[in-house]
Short mmCIF file of N, CA and C in Angstrom, two decimals:
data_model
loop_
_atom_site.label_atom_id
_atom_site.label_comp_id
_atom_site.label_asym_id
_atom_site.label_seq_id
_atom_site.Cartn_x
_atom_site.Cartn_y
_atom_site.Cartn_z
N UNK P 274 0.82 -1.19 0.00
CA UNK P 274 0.00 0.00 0.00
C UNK P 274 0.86 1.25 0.00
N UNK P 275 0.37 2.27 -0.29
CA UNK P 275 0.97 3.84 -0.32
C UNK P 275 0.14 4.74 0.65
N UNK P 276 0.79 6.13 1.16
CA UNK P 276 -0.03 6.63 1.87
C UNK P 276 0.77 7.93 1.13
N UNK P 277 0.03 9.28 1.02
CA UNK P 277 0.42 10.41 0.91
C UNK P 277 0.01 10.85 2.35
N UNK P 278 0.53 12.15 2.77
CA UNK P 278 0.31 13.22 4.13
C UNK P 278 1.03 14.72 3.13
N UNK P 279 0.06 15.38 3.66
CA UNK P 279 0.25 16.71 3.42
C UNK P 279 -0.34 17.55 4.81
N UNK P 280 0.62 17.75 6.10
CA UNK P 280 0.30 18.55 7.17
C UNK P 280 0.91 20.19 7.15
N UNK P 281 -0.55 20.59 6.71
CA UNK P 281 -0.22 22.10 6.96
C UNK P 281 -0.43 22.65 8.50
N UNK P 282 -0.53 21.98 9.83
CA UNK P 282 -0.86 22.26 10.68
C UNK P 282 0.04 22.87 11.54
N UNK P 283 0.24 23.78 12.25
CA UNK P 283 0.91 24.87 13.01
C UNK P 283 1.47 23.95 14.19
N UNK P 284 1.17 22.81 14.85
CA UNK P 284 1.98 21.74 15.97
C UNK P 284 1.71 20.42 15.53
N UNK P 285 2.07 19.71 15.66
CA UNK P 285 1.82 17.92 15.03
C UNK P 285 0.96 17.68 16.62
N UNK P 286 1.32 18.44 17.83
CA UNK P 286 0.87 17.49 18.87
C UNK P 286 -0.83 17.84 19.17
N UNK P 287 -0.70 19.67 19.03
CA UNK P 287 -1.89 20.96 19.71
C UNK P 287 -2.09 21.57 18.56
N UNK P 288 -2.48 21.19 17.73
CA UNK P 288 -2.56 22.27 16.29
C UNK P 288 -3.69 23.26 16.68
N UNK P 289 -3.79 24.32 16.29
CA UNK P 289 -4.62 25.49 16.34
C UNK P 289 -4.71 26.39 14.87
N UNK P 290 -3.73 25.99 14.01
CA UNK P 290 -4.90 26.53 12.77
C UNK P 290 -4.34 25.61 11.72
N UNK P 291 -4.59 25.52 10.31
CA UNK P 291 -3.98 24.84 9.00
C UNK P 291 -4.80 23.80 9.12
N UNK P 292 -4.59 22.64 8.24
CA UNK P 292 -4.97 21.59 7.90
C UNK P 292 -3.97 20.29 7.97
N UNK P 293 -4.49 19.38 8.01
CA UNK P 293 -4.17 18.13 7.25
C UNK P 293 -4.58 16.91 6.45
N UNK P 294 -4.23 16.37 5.24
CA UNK P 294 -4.62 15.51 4.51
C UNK P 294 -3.86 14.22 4.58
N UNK P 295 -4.51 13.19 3.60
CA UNK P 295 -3.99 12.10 3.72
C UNK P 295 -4.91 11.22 3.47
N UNK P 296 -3.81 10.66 1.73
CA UNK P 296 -4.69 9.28 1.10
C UNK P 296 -3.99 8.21 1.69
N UNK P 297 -4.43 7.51 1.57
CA UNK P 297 -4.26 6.09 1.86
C UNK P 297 -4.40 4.86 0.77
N UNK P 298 -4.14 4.33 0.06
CA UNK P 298 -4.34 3.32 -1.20
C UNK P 298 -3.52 1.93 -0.45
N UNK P 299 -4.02 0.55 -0.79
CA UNK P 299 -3.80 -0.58 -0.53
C UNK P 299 -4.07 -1.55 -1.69
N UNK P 300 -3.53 -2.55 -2.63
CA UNK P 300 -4.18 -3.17 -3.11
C UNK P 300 -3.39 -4.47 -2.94
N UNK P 301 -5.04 -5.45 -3.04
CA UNK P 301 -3.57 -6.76 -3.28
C UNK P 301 -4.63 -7.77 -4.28
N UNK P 302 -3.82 -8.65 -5.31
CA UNK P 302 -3.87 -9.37 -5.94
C UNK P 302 -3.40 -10.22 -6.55
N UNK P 303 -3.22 -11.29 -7.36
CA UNK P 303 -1.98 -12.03 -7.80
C UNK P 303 -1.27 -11.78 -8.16
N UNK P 304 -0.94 -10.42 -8.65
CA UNK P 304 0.74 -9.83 -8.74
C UNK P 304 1.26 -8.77 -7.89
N UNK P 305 0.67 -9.29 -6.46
CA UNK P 305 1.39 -8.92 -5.20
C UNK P 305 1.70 -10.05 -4.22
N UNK P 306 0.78 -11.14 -4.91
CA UNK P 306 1.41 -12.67 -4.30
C UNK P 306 0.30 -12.66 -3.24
N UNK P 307 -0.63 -12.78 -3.41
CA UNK P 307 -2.00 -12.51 -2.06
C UNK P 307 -2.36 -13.60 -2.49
N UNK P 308 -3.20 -14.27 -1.37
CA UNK P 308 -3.89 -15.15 -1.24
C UNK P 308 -5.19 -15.43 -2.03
N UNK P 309 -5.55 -16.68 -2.64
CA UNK P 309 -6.68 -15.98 -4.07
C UNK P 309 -8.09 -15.97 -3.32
N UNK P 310 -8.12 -15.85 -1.92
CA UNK P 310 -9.06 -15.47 -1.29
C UNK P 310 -8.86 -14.07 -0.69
N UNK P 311 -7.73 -13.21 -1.02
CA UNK P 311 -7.89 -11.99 -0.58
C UNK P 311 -7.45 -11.26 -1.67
N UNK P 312 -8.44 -10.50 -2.41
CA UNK P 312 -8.07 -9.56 -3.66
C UNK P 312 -8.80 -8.44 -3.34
N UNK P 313 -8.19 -7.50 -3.45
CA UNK P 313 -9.35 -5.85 -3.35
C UNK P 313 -8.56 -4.67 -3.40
N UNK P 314 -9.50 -3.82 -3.82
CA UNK P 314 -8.47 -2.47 -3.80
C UNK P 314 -9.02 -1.56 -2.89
N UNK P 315 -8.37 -0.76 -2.04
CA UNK P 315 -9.11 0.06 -0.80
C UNK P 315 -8.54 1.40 -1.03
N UNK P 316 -9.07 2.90 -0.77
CA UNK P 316 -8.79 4.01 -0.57
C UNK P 316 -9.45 4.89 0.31
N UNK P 317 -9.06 4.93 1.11
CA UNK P 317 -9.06 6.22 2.19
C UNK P 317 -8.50 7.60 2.10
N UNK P 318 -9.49 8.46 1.83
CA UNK P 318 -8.79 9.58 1.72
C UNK P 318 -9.36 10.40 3.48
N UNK P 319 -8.67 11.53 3.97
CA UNK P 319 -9.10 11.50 5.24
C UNK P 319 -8.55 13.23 5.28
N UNK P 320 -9.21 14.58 5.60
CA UNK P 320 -8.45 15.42 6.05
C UNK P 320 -9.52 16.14 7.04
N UNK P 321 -8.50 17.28 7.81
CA UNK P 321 -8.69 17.66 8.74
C UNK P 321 -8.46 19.19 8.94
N UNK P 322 -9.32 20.28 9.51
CA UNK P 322 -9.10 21.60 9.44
C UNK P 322 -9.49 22.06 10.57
N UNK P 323 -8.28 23.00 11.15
CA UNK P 323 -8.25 23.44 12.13
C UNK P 323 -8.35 24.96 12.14
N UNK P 324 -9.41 25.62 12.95
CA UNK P 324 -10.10 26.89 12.96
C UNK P 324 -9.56 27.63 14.42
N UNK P 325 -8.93 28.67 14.31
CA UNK P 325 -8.84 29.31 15.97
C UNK P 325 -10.13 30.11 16.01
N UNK P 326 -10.77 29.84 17.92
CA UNK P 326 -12.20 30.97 17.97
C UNK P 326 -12.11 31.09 19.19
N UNK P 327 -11.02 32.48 19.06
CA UNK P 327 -10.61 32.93 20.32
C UNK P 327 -10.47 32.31 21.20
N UNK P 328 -10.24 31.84 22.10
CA UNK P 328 -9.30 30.77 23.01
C UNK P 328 -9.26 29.40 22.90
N UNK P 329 -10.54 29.30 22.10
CA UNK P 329 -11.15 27.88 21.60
C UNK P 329 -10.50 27.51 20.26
N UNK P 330 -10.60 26.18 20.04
CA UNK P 330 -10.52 25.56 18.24
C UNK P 330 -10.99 24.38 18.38
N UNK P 331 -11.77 25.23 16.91
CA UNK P 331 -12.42 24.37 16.10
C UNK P 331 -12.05 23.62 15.26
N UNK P 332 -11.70 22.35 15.48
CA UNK P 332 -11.54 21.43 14.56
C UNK P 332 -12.84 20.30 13.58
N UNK P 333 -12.70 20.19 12.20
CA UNK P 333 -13.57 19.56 11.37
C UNK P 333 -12.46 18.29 10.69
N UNK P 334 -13.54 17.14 10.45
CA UNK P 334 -13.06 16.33 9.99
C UNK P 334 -13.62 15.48 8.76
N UNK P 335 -12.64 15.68 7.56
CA UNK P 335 -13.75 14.38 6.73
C UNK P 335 -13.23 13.40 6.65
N UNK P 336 -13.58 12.12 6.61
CA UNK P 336 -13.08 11.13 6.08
C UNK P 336 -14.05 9.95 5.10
N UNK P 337 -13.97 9.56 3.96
CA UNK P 337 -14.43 8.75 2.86
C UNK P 337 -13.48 7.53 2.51
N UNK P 338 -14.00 6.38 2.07
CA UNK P 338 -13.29 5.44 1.72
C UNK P 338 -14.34 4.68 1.33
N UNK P 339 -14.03 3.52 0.42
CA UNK P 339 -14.32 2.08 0.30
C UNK P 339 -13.43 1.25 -0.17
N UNK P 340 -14.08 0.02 -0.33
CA UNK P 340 -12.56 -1.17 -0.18
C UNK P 340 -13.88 -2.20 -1.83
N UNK P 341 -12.97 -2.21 -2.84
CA UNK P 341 -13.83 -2.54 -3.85
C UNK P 341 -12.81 -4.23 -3.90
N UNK P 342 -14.20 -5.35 -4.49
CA UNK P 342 -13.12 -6.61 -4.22
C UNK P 342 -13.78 -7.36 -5.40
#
């Protein structure tokens, strides 16, 4: 599998403003040597945005995927 990350976020630990993204891709099939009971392709894409509101933050999240077989 592969993963991209793209963190625009201001701390990795306490973020308080920017974003972050991040796909996710997995596949397996007989020319990855998988089992011929496990074939499928999966993608997760997933990001995240961080809002300051005055002492507070607001954080939003999307995340989408399916796993096709």
């Amino acid at each position: 599998g592969y993963t991209v990350t793209r963190n625009r976020a201001n701390d990795p630990i306490n973020p308080t403003t920017g974003s972050v993204a991040r796909l996710d891709l997995r596949h397996a099939s007989r020319f990855t040597w998988s089992d011929t009971a496990v074939r499928f392709n999966k993608a997760l894409g997933d990001a995240a945005w961080y809002l300051p509101l005055g002492p507070n933050v607001l954080a939003l999240r999307l995340r989408l995927g399916g796993v096709f077989g």
